[in-house]
Structure formats: C-alpha cells, structure tokens
mmCIF file of C-alpha atoms in Angstrom:
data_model
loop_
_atom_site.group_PDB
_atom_site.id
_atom_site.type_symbol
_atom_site.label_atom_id
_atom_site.label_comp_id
_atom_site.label_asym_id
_atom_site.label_seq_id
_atom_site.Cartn_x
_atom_site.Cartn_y
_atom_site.Cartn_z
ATOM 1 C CA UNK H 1 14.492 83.702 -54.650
ATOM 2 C CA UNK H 2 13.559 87.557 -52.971
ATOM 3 C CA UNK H 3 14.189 87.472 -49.324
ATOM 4 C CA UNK H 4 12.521 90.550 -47.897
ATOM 5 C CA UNK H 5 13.286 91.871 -44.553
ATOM 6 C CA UNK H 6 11.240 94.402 -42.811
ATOM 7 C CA UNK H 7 12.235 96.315 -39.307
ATOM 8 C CA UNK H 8 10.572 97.110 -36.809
ATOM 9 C CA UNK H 9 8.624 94.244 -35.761
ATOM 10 C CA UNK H 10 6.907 96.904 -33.316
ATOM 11 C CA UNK H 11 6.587 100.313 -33.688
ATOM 12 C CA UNK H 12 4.736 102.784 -30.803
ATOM 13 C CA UNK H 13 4.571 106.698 -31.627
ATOM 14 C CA UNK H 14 2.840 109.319 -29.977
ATOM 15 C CA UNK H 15 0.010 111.239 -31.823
ATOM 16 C CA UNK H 16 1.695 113.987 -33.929
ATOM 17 C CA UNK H 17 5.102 112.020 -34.644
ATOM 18 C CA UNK H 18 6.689 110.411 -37.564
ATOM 19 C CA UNK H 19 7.094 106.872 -38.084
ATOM 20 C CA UNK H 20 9.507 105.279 -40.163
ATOM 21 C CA UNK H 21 9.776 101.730 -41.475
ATOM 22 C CA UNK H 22 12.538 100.155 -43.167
ATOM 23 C CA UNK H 23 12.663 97.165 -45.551
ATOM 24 C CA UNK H 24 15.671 95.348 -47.379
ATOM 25 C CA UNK H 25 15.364 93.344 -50.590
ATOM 26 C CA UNK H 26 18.071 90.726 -52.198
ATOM 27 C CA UNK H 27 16.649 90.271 -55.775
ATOM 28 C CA UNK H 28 18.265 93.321 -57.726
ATOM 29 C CA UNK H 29 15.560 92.277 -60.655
ATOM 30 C CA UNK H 30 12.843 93.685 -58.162
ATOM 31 C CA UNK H 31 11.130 96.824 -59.855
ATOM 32 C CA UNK H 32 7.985 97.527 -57.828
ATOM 33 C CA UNK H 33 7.719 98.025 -54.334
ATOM 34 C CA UNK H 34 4.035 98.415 -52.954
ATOM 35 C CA UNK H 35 3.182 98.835 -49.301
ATOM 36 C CA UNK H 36 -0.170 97.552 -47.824
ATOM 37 C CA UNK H 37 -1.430 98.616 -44.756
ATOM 38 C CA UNK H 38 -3.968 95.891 -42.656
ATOM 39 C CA UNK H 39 -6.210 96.681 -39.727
ATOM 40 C CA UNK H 40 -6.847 94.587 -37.470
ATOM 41 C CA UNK H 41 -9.375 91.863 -38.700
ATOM 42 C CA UNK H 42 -9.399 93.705 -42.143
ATOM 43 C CA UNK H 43 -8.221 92.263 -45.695
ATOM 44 C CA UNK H 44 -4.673 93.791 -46.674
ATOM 45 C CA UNK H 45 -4.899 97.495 -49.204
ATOM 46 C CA UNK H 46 -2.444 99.230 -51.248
ATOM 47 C CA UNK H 47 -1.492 102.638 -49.384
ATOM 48 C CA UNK H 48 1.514 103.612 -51.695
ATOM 49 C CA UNK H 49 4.013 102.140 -53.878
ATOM 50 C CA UNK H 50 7.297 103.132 -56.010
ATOM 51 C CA UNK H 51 8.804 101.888 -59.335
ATOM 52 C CA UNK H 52 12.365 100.818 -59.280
ATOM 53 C CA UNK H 53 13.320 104.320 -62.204
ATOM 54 C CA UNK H 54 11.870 106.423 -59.098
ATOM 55 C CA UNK H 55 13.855 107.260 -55.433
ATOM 56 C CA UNK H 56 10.757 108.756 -53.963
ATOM 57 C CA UNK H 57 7.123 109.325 -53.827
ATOM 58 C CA UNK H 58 4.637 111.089 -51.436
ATOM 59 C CA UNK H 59 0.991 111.177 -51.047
ATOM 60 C CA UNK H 60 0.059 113.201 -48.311
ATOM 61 C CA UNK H 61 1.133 112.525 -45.106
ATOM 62 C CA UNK H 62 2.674 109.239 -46.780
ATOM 63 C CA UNK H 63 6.014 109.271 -48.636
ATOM 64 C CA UNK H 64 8.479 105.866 -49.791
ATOM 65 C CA UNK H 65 11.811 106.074 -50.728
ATOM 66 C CA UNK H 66 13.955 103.532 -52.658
ATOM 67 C CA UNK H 67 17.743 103.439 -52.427
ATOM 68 C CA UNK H 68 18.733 100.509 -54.999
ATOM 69 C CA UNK H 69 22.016 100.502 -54.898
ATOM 70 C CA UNK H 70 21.495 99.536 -51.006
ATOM 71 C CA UNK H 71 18.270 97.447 -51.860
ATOM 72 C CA UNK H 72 16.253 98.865 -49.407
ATOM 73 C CA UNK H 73 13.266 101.256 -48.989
ATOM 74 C CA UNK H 74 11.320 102.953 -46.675
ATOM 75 C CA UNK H 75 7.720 104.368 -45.616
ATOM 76 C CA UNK H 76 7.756 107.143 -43.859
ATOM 77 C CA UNK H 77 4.626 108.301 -41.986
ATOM 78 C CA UNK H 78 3.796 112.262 -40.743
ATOM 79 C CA UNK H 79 2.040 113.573 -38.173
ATOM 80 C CA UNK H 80 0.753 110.536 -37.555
ATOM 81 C CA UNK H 81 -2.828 109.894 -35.959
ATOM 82 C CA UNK H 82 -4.740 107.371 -34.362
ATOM 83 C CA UNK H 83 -5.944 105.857 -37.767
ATOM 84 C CA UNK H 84 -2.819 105.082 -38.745
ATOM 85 C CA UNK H 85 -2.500 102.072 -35.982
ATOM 86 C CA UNK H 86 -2.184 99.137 -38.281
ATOM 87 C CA UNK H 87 0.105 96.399 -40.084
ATOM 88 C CA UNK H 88 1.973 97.745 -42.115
ATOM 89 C CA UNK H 89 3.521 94.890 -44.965
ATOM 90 C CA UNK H 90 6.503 96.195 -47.674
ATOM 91 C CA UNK H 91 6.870 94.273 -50.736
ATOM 92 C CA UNK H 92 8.612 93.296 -53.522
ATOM 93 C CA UNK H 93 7.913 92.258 -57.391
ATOM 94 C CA UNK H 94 10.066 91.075 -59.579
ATOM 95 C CA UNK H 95 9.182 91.233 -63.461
ATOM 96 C CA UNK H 96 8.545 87.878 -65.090
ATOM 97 C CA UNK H 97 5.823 85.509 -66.001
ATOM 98 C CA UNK H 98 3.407 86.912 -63.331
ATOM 99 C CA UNK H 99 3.855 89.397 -60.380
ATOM 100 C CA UNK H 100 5.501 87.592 -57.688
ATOM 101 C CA UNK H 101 5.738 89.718 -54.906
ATOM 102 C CA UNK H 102 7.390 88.825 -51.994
ATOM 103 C CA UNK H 103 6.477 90.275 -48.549
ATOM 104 C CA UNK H 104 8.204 91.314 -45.478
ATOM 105 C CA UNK H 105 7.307 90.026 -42.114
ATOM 106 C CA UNK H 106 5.053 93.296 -40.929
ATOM 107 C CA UNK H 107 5.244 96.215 -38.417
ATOM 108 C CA UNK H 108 2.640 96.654 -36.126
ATOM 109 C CA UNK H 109 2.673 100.743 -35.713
ATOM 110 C CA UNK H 110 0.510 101.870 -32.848
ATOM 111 C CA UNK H 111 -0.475 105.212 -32.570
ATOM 112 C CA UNK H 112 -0.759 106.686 -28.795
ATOM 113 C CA UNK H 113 -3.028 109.425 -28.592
ATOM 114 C CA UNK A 1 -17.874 95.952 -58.594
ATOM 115 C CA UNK A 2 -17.851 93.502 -55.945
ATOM 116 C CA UNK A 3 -13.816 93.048 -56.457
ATOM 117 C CA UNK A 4 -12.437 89.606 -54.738
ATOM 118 C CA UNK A 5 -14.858 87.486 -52.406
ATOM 119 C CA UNK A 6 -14.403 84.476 -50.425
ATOM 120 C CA UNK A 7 -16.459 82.298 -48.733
ATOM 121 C CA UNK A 8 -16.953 80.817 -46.473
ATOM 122 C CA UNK A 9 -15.671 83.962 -43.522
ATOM 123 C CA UNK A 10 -15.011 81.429 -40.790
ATOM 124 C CA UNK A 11 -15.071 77.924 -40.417
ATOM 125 C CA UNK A 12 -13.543 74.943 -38.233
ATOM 126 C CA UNK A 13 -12.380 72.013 -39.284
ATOM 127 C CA UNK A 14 -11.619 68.444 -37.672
ATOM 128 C CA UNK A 15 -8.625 66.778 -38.198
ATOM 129 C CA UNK A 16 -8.813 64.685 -41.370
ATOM 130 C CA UNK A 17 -11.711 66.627 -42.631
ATOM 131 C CA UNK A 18 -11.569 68.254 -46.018
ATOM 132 C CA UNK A 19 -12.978 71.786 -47.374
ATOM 133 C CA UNK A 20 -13.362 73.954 -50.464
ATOM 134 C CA UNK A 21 -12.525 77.904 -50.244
ATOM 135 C CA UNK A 22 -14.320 79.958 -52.594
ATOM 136 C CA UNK A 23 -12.753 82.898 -54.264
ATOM 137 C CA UNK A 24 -13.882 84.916 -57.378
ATOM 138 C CA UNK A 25 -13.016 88.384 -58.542
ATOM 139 C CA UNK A 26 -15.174 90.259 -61.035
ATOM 140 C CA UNK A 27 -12.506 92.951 -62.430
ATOM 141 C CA UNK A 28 -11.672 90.429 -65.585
ATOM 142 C CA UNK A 29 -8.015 89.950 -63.673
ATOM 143 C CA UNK A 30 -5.695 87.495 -65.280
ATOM 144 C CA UNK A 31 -3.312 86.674 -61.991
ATOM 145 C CA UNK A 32 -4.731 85.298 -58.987
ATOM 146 C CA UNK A 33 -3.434 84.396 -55.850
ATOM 147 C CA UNK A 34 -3.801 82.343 -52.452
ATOM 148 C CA UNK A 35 -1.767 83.738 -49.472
ATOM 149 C CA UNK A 36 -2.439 81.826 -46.046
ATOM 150 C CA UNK A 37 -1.341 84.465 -43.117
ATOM 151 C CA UNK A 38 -0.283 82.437 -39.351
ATOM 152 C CA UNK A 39 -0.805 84.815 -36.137
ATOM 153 C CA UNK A 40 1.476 87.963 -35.894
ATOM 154 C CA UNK A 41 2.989 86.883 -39.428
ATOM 155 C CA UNK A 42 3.548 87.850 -43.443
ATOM 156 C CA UNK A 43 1.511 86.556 -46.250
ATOM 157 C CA UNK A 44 2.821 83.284 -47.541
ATOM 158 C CA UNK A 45 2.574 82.158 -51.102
ATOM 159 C CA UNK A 46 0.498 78.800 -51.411
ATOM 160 C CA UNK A 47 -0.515 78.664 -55.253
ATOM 161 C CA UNK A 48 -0.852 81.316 -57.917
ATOM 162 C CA UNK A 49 -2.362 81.301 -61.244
ATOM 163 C CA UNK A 50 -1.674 83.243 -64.634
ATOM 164 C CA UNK A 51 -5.144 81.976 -66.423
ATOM 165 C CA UNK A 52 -7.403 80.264 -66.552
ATOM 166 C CA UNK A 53 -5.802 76.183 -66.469
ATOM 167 C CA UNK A 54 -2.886 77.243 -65.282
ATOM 168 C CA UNK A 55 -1.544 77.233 -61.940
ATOM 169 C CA UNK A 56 1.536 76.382 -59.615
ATOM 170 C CA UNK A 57 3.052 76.353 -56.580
ATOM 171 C CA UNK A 58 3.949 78.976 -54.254
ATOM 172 C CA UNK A 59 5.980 78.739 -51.288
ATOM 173 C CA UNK A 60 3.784 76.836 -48.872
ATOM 174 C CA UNK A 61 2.189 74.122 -51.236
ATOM 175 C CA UNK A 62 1.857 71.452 -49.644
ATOM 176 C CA UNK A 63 -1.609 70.073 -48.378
ATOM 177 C CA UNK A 64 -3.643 72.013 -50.928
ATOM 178 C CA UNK A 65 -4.782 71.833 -54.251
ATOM 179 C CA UNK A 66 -6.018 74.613 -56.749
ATOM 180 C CA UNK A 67 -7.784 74.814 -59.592
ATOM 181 C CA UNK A 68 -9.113 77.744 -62.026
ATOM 182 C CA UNK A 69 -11.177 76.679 -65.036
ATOM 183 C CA UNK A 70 -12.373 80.123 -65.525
ATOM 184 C CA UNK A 71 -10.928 83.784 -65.269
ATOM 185 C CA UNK A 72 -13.364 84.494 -62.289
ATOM 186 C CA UNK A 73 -13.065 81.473 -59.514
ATOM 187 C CA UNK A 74 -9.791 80.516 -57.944
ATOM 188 C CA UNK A 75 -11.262 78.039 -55.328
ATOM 189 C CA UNK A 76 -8.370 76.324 -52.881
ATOM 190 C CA UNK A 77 -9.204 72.814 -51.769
ATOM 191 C CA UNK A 78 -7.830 71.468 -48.339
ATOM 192 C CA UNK A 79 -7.494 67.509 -48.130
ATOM 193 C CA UNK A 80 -7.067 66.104 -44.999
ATOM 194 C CA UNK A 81 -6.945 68.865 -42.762
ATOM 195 C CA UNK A 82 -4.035 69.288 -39.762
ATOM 196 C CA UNK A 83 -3.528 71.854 -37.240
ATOM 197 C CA UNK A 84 -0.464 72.787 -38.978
ATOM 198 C CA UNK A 85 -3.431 74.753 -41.463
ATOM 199 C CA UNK A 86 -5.224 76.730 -38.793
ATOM 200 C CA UNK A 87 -4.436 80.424 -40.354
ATOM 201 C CA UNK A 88 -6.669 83.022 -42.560
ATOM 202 C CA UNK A 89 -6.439 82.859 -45.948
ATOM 203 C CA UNK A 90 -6.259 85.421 -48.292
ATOM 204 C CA UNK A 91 -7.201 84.778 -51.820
ATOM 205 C CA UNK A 92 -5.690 88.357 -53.661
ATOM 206 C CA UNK A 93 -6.001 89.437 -57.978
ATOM 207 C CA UNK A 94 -3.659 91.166 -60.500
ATOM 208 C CA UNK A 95 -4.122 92.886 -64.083
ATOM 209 C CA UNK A 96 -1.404 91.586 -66.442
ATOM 210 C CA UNK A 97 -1.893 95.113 -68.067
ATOM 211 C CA UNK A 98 1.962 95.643 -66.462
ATOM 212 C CA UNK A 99 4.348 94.558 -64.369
ATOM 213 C CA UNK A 100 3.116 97.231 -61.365
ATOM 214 C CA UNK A 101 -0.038 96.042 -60.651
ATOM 215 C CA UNK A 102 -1.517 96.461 -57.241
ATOM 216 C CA UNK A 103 -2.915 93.042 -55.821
ATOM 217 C CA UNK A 104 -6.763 92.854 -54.466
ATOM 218 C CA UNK A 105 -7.307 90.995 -51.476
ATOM 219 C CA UNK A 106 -10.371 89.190 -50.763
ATOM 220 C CA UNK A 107 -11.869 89.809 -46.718
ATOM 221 C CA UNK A 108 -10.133 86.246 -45.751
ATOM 222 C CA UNK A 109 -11.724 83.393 -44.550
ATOM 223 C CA UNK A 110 -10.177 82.482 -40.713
ATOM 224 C CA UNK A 111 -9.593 78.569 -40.924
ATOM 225 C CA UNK A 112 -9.378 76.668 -37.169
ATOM 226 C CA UNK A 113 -8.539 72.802 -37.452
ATOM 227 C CA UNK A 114 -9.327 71.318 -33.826
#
C-alpha cells in the first residue's frame, strides 16, 4: 500500500520567514495530493492541493510543488505569520474504488512573533 | 449546510464498556470515513464506506464495527472498550463526483478509556 513520509516533525520560524515542508510518496498510482492544515483542538481543513498532470500551484502566500519522478512534494509557506502555527498533514490519493488517501505523520510549524 | 457532525464531543469510557459515535453529513456525499488520531500523530484509517451498505476495513480495524444504512449517518460502534482506544476520532466525507475530492472532517469526538 502508499507509505507517506512527511519531514519535519517540528518546524519553528520567525514571523516574516518561509517555511517549507517536504513529503515522499511510494505508490506511483497516487494522483492527488491535498494538504490540511489543523489547529490545535480544531477538526483537520483543506488549505491547498495539486493533481498529479500539475508541478505546481500557489494561492497566496501558499504554493505546493510535485516532483513525480522523485515522488515527493512540498508546501511551501511565505511570509509567514502567527496564524499560520498549526499541523500541517500532506496526503496522498490513489484513484480506485473510493479515495483512499493516505497521510503523513504531521509537522507542527510554530510561528515566533 | 451543517457539513459533517459528530456526537458525542467528549466522553470517557471504562474498560469493557461499549459506545456508539454519531456521524452524519448533509452534502449528499457518497464516501465516508472514520480516522482515529493518537497524541502528536497522523490520521489512521479505521473503516470507510462507498454507500450506503457498504463498508470495510481500513488500517486500524480492529475493535470497531461500522455500519451505514443510509447516505447521511456513518455511526462507529466501540465493543468492549481498552485503553489501547483512548484517541479523537474523526469521522471525514467525499463526493464521488471525481477522483480529487477534498475530504470534510467532522469537529472529533476526544475518546478517554480509564
């Protein structure tokens, strides 16, 4: 099955910097690649996510990038600010009879102002 | 639209005791999912389902049951309750519209078995 890894565990930044997470798939079937962001006590939500026929997307201050001959892909993070402090999950689907998606362990990014 | 709920938002549990948790989405999704998430850890996989009467297991089956006799309530049933279970549980939905659907997530319901 998928085995997603995701690095950092840990990630501190000051106010203003970029932050950059990496994950690594092992399916090469996986197409869809959706990152969730959860605050602490809070239900996991879709920030961003890229389709396997794309190498990268932005939305603001928010870009991913997918390399799939290496099977990995990243979020990358701008000028980051104190609302950004969260876990941040990557993930990866696989097209079949349903969406299994298979997540990575989490980064904890914290934000120091 | 309310999108995923779950009830109950806490509860504790004795050893050998048994609970229902509640889920139901009201966005007509077809996939729906139970994730259980331990301290400082990923989502895990406990059952899925495609439709209504169908369901099967994820990665972490065992010690729970599912069922889903209609397209809006995924409830997740707990026999016999260990400490091994003490994690919040999400309960998430999917469109079958295509194959990049995001996935809702319910607020979680934080499980302690004492």
């Amino acid at each position: 099955g998928e085995n997603v890894e995701q690095h950092p565990s840990t990630l501190s930044v000051q106010e203003g910097d970029s932050a950059v997470i990496k994950c690594t798939y092992s399916d090469s079937a996986s197409n869809y690649f959706p990152w969730y962001k959860q605050e602490l006590g809070k239900r996991p939500q879709l920030i961003i996510d890229i389709r396997s026929n794309v190498g990268e997307k932005k939305d603001q201050r928010i870009a991913v990038t997918l390399n799939k001959t290496a099977k990995h892909f990243s979020l990358h993070i701008t000028e980051t600010q104190p609302e950004d402090s969260a876990v941040y999950f990557c993930a990866a689907s696989s097209p079949g009879g349903y969406q299994k998606v298979t997540f990575g362990t989490g980064t904890k990014l914290q934000v120091i102002p | 639209n309310a999108g995923v709920t779950q009830t109950p938002k806490f509860r504790i549990l004795k050893i050998g005791q048994s609970m229902t948790l509640q889920c139901t989405q009201d966005m007509n999704h077809n996939y729906m999912y139970w994730y259980r998430q331990d301290p400082g850890m990923g989502l895990k996989l406990i059952y899925y389902s495609v439709g209504a009467g169908i369901t099967d297991k994820g990665e972490v089956p065992n010690g729970y049951n599912v069922s889903r006799s209609t397209t809006e309530d995924f409830p997740l049933r707990l026999e016999l309750a260990a400490p091994s279970q003490t994690s919040v549980y999400f309960c998430a939905s999917s469109s079958a519209r295509s194959s990049y659907n995001e996935q809702f997530f319910g607020p979680g319901t934080r499980l302690t078995v004492l």
